[in-house]
Short mmCIF file of C-alpha atoms in Angstrom, two decimals:
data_model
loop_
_atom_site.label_atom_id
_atom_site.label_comp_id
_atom_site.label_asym_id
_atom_site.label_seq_id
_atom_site.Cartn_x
_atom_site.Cartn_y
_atom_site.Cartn_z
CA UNK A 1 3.88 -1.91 -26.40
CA UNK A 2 1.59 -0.27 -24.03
CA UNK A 3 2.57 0.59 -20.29
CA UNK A 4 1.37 -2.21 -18.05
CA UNK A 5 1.21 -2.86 -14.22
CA UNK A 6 3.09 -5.28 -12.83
CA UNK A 7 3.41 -6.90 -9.49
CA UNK A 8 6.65 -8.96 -8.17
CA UNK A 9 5.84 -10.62 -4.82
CA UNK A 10 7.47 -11.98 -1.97
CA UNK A 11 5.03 -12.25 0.73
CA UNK A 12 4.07 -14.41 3.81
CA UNK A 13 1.63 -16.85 1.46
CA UNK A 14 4.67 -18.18 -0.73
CA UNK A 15 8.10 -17.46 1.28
CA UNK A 16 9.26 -18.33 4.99
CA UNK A 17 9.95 -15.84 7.44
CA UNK A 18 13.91 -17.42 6.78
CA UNK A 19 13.47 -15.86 3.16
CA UNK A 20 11.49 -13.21 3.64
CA UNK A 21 14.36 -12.02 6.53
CA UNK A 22 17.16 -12.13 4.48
CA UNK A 23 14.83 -9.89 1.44
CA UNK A 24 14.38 -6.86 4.03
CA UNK A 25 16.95 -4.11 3.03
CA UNK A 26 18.60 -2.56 5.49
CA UNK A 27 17.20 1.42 5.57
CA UNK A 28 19.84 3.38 4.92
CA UNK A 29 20.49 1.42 2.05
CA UNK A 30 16.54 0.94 0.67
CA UNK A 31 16.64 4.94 -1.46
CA UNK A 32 20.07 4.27 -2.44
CA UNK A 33 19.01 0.91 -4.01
CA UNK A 34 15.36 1.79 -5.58
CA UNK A 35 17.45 4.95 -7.11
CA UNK A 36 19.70 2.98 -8.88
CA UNK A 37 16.71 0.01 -10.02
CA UNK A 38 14.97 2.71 -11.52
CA UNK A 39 18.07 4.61 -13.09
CA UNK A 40 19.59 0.86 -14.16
CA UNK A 41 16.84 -1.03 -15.49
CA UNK A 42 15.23 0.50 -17.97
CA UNK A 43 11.87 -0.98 -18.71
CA UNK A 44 10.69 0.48 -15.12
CA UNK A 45 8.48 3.13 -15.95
CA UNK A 46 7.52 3.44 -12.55
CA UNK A 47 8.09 1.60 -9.28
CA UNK A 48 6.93 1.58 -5.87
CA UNK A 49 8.67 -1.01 -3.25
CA UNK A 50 6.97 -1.63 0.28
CA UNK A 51 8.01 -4.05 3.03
CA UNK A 52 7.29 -5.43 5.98
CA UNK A 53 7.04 -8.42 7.86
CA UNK A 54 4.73 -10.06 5.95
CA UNK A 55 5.75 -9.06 2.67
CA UNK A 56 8.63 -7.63 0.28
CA UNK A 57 7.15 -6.13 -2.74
CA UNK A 58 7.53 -4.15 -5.87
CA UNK A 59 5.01 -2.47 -8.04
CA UNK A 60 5.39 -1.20 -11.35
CA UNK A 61 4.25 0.37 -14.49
CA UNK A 62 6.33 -0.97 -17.72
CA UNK A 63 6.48 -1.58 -21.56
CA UNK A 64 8.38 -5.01 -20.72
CA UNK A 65 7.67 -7.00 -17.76
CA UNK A 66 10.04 -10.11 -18.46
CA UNK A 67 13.39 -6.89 -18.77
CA UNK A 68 11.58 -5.63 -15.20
CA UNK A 69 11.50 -9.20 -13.38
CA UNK A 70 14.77 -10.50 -14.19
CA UNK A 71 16.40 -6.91 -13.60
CA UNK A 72 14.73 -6.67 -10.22
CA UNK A 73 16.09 -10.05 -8.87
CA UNK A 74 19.24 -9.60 -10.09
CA UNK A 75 20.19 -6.56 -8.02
CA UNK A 76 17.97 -7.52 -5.04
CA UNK A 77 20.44 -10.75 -5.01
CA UNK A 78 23.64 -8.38 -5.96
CA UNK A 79 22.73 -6.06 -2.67
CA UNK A 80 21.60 -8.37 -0.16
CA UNK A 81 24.37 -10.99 -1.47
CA UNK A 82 21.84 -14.12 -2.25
CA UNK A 83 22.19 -16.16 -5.26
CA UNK A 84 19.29 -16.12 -7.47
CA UNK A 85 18.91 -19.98 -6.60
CA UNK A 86 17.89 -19.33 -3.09
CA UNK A 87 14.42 -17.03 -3.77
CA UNK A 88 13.84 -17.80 -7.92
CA UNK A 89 10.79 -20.22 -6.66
CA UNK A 90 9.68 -18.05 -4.00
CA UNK A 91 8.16 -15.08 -5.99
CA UNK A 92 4.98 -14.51 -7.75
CA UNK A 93 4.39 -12.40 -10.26
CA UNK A 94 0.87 -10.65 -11.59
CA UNK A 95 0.51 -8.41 -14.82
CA UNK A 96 -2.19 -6.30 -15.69
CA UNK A 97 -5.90 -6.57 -14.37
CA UNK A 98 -4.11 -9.26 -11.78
CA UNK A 99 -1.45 -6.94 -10.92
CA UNK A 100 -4.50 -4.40 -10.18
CA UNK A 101 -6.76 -7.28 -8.11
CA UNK A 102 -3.44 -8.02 -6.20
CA UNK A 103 -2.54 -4.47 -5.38
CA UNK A 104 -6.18 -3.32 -4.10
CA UNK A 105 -6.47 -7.10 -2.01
CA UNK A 106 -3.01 -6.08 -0.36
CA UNK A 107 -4.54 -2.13 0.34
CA UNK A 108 -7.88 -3.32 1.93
CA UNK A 109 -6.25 -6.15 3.92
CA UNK A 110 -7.48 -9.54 2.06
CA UNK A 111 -3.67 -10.51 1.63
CA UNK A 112 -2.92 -9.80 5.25
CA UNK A 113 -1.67 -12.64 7.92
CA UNK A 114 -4.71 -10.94 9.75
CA UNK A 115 -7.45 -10.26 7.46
CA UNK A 116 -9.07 -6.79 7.85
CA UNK A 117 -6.11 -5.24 9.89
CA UNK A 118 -5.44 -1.94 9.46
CA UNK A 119 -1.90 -1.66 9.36
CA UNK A 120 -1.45 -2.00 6.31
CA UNK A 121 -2.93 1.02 5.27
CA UNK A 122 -0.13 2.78 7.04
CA UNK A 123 2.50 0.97 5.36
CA UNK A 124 1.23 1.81 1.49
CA UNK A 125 0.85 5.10 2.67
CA UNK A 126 4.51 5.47 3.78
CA UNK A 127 5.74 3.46 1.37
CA UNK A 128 3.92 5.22 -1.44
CA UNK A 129 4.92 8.55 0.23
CA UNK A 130 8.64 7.76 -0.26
CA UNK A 131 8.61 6.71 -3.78
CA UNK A 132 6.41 9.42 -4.59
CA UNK A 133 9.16 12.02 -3.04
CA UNK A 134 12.61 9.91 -4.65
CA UNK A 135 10.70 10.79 -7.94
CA UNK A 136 10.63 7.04 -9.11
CA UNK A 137 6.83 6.54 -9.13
CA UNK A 138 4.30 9.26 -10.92
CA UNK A 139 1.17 9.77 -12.62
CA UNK A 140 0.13 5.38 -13.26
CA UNK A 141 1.52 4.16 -9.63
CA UNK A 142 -0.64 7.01 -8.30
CA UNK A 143 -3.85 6.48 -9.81
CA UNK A 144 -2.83 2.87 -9.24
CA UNK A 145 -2.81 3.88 -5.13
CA UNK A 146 -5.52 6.23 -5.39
CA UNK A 147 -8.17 4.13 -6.83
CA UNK A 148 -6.60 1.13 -4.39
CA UNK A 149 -7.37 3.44 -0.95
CA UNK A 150 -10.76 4.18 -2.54
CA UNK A 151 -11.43 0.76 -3.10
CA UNK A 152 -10.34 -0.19 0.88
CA UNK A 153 -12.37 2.45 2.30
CA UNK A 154 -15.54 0.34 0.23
CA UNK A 155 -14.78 -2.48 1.53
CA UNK A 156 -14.05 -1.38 5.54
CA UNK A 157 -17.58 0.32 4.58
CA UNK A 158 -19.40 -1.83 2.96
CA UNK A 159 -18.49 -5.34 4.93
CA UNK A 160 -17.98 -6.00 8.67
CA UNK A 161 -14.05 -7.42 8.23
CA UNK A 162 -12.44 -4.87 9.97
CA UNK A 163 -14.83 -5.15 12.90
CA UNK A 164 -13.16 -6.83 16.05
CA UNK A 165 -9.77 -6.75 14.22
CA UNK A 166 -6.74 -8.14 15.01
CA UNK A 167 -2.80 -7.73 14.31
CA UNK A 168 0.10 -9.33 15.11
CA UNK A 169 0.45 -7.72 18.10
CA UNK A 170 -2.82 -8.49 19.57
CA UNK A 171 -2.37 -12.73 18.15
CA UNK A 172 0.82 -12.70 20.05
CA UNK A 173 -0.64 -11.35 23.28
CA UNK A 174 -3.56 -13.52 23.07
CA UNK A 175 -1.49 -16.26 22.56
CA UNK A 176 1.25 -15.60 25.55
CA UNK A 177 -2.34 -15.62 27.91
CA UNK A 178 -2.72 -19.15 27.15
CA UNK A 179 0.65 -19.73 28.02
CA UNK A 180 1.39 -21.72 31.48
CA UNK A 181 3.35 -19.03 33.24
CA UNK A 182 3.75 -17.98 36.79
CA UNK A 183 3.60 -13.93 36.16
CA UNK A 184 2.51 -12.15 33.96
CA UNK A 185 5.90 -9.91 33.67
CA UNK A 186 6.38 -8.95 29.98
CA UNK A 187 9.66 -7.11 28.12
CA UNK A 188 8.80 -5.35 25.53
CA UNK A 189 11.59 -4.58 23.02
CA UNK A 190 11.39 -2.09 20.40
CA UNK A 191 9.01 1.13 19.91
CA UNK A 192 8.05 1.20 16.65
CA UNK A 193 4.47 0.50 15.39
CA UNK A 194 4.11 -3.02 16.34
CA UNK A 195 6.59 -2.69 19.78
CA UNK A 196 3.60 -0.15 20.76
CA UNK A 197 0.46 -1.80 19.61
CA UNK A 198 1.82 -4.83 21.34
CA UNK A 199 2.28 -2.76 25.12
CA UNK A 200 -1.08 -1.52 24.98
CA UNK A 201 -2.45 -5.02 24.46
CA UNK A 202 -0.76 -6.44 26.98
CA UNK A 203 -1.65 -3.38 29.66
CA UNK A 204 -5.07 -4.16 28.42
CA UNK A 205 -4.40 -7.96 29.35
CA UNK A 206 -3.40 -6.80 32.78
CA UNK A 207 0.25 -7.25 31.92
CA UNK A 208 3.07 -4.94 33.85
CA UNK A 209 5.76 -4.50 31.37
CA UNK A 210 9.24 -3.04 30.69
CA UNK A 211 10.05 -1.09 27.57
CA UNK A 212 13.64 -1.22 26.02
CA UNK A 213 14.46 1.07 22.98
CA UNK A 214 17.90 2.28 21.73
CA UNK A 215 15.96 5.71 21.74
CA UNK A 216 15.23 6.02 25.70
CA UNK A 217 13.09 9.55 24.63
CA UNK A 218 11.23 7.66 22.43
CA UNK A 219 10.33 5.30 25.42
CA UNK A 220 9.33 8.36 28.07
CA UNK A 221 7.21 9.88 24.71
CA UNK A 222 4.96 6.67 25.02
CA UNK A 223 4.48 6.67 27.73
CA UNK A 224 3.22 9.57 28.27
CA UNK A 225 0.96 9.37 25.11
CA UNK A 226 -0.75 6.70 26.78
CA UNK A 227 -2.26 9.25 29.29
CA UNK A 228 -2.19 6.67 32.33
CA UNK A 229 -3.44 6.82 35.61
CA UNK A 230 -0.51 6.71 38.34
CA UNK A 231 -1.64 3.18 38.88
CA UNK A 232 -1.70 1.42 35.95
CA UNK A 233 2.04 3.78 35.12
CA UNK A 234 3.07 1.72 38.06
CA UNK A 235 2.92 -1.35 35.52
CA UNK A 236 5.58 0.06 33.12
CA UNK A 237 9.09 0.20 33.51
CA UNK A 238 11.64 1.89 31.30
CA UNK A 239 14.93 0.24 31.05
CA UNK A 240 18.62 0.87 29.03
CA UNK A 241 19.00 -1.02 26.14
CA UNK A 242 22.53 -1.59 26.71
CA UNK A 243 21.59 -3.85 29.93
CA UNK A 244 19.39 -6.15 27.99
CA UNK A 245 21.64 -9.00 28.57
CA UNK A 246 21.36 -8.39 32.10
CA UNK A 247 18.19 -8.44 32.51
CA UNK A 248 16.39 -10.29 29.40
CA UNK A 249 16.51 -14.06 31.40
CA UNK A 250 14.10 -13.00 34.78
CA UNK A 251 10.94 -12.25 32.41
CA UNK A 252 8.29 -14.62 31.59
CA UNK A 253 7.70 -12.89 28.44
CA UNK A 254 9.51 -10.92 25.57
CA UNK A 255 8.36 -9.38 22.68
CA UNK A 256 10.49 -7.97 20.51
CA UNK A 257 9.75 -6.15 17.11
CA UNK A 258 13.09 -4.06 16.77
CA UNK A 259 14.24 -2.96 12.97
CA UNK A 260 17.80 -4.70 13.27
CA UNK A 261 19.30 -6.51 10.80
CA UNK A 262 20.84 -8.44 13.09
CA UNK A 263 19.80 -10.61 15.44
CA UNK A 264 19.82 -8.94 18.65
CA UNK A 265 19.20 -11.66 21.23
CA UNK A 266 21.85 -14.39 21.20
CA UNK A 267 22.68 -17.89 22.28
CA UNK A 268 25.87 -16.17 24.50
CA UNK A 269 22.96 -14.33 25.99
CA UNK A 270 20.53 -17.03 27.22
CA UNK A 271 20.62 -18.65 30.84
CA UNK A 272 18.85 -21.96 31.49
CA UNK A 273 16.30 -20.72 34.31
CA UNK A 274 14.00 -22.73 36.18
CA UNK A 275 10.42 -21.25 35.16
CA UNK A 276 9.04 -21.80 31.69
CA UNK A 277 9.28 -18.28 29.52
CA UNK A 278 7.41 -17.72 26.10
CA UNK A 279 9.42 -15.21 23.62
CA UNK A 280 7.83 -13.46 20.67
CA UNK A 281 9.86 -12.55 17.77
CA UNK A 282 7.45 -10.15 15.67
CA UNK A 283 10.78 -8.33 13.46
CA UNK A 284 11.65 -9.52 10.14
CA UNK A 285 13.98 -9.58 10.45
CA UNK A 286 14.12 -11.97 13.35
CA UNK A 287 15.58 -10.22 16.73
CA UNK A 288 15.88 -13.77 18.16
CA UNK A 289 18.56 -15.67 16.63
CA UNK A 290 16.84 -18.99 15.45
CA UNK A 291 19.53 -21.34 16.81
CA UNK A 292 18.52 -20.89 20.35
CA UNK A 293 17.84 -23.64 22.44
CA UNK A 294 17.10 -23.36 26.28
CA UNK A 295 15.15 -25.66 28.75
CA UNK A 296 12.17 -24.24 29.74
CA UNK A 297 12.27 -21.47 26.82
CA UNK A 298 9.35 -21.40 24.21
CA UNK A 299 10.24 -18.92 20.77
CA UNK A 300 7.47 -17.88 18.66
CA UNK A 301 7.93 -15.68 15.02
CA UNK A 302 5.70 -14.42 13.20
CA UNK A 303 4.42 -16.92 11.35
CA UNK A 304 4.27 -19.42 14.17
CA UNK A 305 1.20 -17.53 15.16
CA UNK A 306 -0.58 -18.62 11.55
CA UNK A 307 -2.72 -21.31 13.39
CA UNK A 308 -3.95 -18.74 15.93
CA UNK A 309 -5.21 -16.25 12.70
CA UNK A 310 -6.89 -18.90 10.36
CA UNK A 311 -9.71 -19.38 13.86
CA UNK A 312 -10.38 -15.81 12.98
CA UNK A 313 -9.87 -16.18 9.37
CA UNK A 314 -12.81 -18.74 9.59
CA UNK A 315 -14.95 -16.37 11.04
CA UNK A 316 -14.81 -13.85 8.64
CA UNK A 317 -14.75 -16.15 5.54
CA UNK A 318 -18.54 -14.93 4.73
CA UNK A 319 -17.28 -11.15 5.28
CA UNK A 320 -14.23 -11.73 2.80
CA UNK A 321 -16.27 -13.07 -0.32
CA UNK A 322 -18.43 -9.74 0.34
CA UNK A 323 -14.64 -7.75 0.16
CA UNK A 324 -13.61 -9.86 -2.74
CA UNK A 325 -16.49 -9.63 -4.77
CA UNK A 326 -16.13 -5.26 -4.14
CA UNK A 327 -12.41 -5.95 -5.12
CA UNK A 328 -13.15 -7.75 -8.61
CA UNK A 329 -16.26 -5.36 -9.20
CA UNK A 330 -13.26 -1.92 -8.08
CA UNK A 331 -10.48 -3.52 -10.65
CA UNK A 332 -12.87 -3.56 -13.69
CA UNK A 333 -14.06 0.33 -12.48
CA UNK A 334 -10.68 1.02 -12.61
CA UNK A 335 -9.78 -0.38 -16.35
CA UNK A 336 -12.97 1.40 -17.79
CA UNK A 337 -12.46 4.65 -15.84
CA UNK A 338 -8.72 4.44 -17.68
CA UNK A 339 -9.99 3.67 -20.89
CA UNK A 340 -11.93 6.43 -20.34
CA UNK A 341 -9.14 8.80 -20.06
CA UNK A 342 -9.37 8.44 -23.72
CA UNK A 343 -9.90 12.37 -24.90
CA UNK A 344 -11.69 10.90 -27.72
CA UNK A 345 -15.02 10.88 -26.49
CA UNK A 346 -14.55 14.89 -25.38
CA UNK A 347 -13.18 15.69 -28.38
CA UNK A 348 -16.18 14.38 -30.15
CA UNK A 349 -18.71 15.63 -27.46
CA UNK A 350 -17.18 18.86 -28.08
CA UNK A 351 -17.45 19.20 -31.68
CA UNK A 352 -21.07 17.54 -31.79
CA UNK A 353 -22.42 20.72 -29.20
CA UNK A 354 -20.48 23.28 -31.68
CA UNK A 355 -22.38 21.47 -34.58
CA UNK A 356 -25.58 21.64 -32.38
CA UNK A 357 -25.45 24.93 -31.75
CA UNK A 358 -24.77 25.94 -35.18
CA UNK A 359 -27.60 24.28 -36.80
CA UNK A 360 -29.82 25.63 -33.70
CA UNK A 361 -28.45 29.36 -34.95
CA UNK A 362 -28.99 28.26 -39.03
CA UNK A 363 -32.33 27.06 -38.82
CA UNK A 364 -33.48 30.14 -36.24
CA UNK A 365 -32.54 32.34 -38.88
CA UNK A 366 -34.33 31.05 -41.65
CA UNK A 367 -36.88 30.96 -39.93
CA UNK A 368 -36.67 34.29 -38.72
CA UNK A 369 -36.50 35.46 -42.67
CA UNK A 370 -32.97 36.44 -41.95
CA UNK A 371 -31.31 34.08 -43.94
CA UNK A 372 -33.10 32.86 -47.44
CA UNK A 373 -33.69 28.96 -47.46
CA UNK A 374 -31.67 28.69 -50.63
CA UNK A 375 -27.89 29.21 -48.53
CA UNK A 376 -28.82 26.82 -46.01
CA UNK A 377 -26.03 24.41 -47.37
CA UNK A 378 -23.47 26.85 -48.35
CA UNK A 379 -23.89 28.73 -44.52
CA UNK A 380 -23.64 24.97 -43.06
CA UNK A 381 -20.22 24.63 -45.03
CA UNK A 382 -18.77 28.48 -43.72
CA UNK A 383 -20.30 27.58 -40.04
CA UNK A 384 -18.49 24.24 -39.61
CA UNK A 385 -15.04 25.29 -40.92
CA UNK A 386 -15.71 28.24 -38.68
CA UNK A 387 -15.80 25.66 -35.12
CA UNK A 388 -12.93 23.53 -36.94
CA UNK A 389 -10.80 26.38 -36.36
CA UNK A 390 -12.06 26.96 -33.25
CA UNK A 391 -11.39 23.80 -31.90
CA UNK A 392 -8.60 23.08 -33.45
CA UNK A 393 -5.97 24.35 -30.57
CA UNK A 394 -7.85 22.93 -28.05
CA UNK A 395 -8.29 19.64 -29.89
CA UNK A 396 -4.18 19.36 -29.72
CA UNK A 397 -4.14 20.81 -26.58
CA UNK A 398 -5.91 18.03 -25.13
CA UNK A 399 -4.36 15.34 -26.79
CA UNK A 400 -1.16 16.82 -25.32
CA UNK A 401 -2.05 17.13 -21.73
CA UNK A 402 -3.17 12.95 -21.79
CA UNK A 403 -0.08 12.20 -20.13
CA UNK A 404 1.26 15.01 -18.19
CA UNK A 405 0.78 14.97 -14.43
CA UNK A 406 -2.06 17.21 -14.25
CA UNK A 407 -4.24 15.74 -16.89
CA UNK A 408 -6.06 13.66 -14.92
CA UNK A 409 -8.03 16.43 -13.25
CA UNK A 410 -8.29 18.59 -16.26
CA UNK A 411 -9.91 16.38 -18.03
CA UNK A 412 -12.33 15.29 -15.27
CA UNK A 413 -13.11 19.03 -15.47
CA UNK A 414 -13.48 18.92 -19.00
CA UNK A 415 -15.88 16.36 -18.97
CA UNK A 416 -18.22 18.14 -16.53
CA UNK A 417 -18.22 21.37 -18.36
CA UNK A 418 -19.04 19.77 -21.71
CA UNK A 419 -21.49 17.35 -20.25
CA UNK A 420 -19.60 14.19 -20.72
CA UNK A 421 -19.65 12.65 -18.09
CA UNK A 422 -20.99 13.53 -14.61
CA UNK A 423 -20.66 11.52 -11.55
CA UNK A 424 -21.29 12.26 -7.77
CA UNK A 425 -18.41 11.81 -6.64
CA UNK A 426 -15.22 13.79 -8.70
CA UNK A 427 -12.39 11.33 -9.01
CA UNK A 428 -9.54 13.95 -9.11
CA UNK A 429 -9.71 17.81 -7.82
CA UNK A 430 -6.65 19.13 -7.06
CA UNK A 431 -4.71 16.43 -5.92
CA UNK A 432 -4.71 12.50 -5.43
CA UNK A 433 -5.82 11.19 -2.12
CA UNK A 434 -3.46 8.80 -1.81
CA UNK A 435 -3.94 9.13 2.09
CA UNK A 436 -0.99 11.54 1.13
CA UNK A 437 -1.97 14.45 -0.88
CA UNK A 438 -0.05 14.05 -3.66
CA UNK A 439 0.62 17.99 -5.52
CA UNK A 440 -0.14 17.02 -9.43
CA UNK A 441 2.03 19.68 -9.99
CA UNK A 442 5.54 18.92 -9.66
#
């Protein structure tokens, strides 16, 4: 059976944040565990695993998708100790041309809670990056990612849905300005990608806030890459993390995007106080543990914030047909340009110029009087066994090199030598731009 792609999905359009929460492996675990899927189950060809908040996902090239799926839930149950009853309705599945179509709607942003954010291009990257580096994804997942990056960069191009765009970050500080609060006093917890977005929208918003992170270097670094004047630095404080129970009840506001497992804001921690607060839980993980219940205390996750995103969704529904129809028109460009791979049509390019350039020669010479008319047919004979040898070697060397890592860019080459093909724009030189440049060479 031939290698196909294949896409297992658990992602913010078919599973709550409470399944989605208990999916995300903990990172010092997450190398450990694709190591072993891809050692273990042995229809994975290839695999690629990203996840975030909106999504926990796995990518794959294999000879037997049905092996792949039911190997795959099986040991994401065994390590985060589910049963298989408690996410078995949860996750979709796409194969082939789907799989592709799914993959480049993630990579340009069409799958997003926000559509046409741009974080997501991070996350593939990193995510592609490590897989790329444990040695579990190769030569398919890479054209797979290259040819998805190209196709995002068309449609960021092409349409206006990245223009005014949003994230998480920004919905949840948009949101907390329509709240009825007395000051506008915001803790921010966590400095990773979202913990920082979120602080610069809310300094924008005219927000002074106070930044907690287990790393207190991390916190100074931030700040300081923000290049502030000394007044608006006045807004932001920098507090211990280990006095977060201390101080988490005086703000009006908390956001907190931390990487914990855990949740790290408990019931034992909460005060009754007498002015209304609003907390944002962006970590999926949730930082906030759900059970909390407190007069005068508002909790919003993630996807509490849904209703806020489908007013811009509406906006940009005119935008996203545009991006869809580049997506559908990017997967079939994708399926010819592998079919094309084929070494067939060089093969057979390069034996009809040798043939060419024979008869050119044969029929120059009789013409010339250097060769009688009579041995036309027997020279024709001796001058195409003479290029079947020739070609011979590089004939099998070609056929060879189809699969090897570096034989996507050789035979680009190829093409353009021979006359192929030619295109504007060369698909592979010396590496795939994969927003990582990936060495074909390992």
């Amino acid at each position: 059976m031939d290698i196909q792609y294949l896409t297992l999905s658990f992602s913010h359009k078919s599973t709550p944040i409470s399944v989605r929460e208990k999916l995300a492996i903990e990172s010092q675990n997450l190398e450990s565990f694709l190591l072993q899927l891809k050692q273990e189950i042995t229809a994975i060809d290839e695999l690629m695993f990203i996840s975030t908040c909106n999504r926990v996902e796995f990518y794959i090239t294999t000879h037997a998708p049905q092996e792949c799926i039911a190997g795959i839930l099986d040991h994401l149950c065994i390590i985060q100790n589910l049963e298989l009853s408690q996410i078995e309705k949860y996750y979709q599945i796409a194969l082939g041309q789907e799989a592709v179509h799914y993959v480049f709607n993630v990579a340009s942003s069409l799958d997003s809670v926000v559509i046409g954010e741009t974080q997501i291009t991070g996350q593939i990257k990193n995510a592609y990056k490590m897989c790329f580096d444990l040695g579990i994804c190769g030569q398919n997942i890479t054209r797979l990612i290259h040819f998805a990056f190209r196709c995002a960069a068309q449609v960021r191009n092409q349409t206006q849905i990245s223009q005014s765009p949003l994230s998480v970050a920004s919905v949840a500080v948009k949101k907390a300005l329509t709240c009825n609060a007395k000051n506008k006093n915001a803790l921010v917890i966590g400095l990773g990608e979202i913990g920082k977005l979120t602080s610069r929208h809310l300094l924008d918003s005219g927000f002074s806030i106070t930044l907690v992170n287990r790393n207190p270097q991390k916190a100074l670094h931030f700040v300081e890459e923000l290049k502030l004047s000394k007044k608006d630095i006045s807004k932001i404080t920098i507090a211990d993390f280990t006095k977060l129970a201390e101080i988490l009840n005086d703000f009006d506001f908390i956001f907190s995007s931390t990487s914990s497992n855990l949740p790290i804001i408990t019931q034992d921690m909460v005060c009754a106080m007498p002015f209304e607060r609003f907390w944002f839980d962006l970590a999926v993980p949730r930082d906030i543990q759900e059970s909390i219940h407190t007069q005068n205390l508002m909790i919003f996750c993630v996807d509490d914030l849904k209703s806020k995103i489908e007013e811009n969704l509406t906006q940009k529904k005119i935008q996203a047909h545009l991006a869809y129809a580049l997506i559908g028109q990017a997967t079939q460009d994708f399926f010819v340009w592998l079919q094309n791979l084929n070494v067939q049509p060089i093969i057979k390019t390069m034996r009809q110029n040798a043939k060419n350039a024979c008869l050119q020669e044969l029929n120059r010479a009789i013409k010339k009087g250097y060769l009688p008319k009579e041995w036309e047919e027997e020279v024709k004979i001796i001058l195409h066994n003479a290029f079947n040898v020739f070609l011979h070697n590089p004939t099998l060397n070609l056929k060879n090199i189809t699969n090897k890592q570096e034989g996507d860019s050789i035979i680009e080459a190829i093409k353009v030598i021979f006359g192929e093909e030619q295109e504007e724009e060369a698909k592979f030189l010396d590496y795939y731009k994969c927003e990582y440049k990936t060495p074909l060479k390992s």
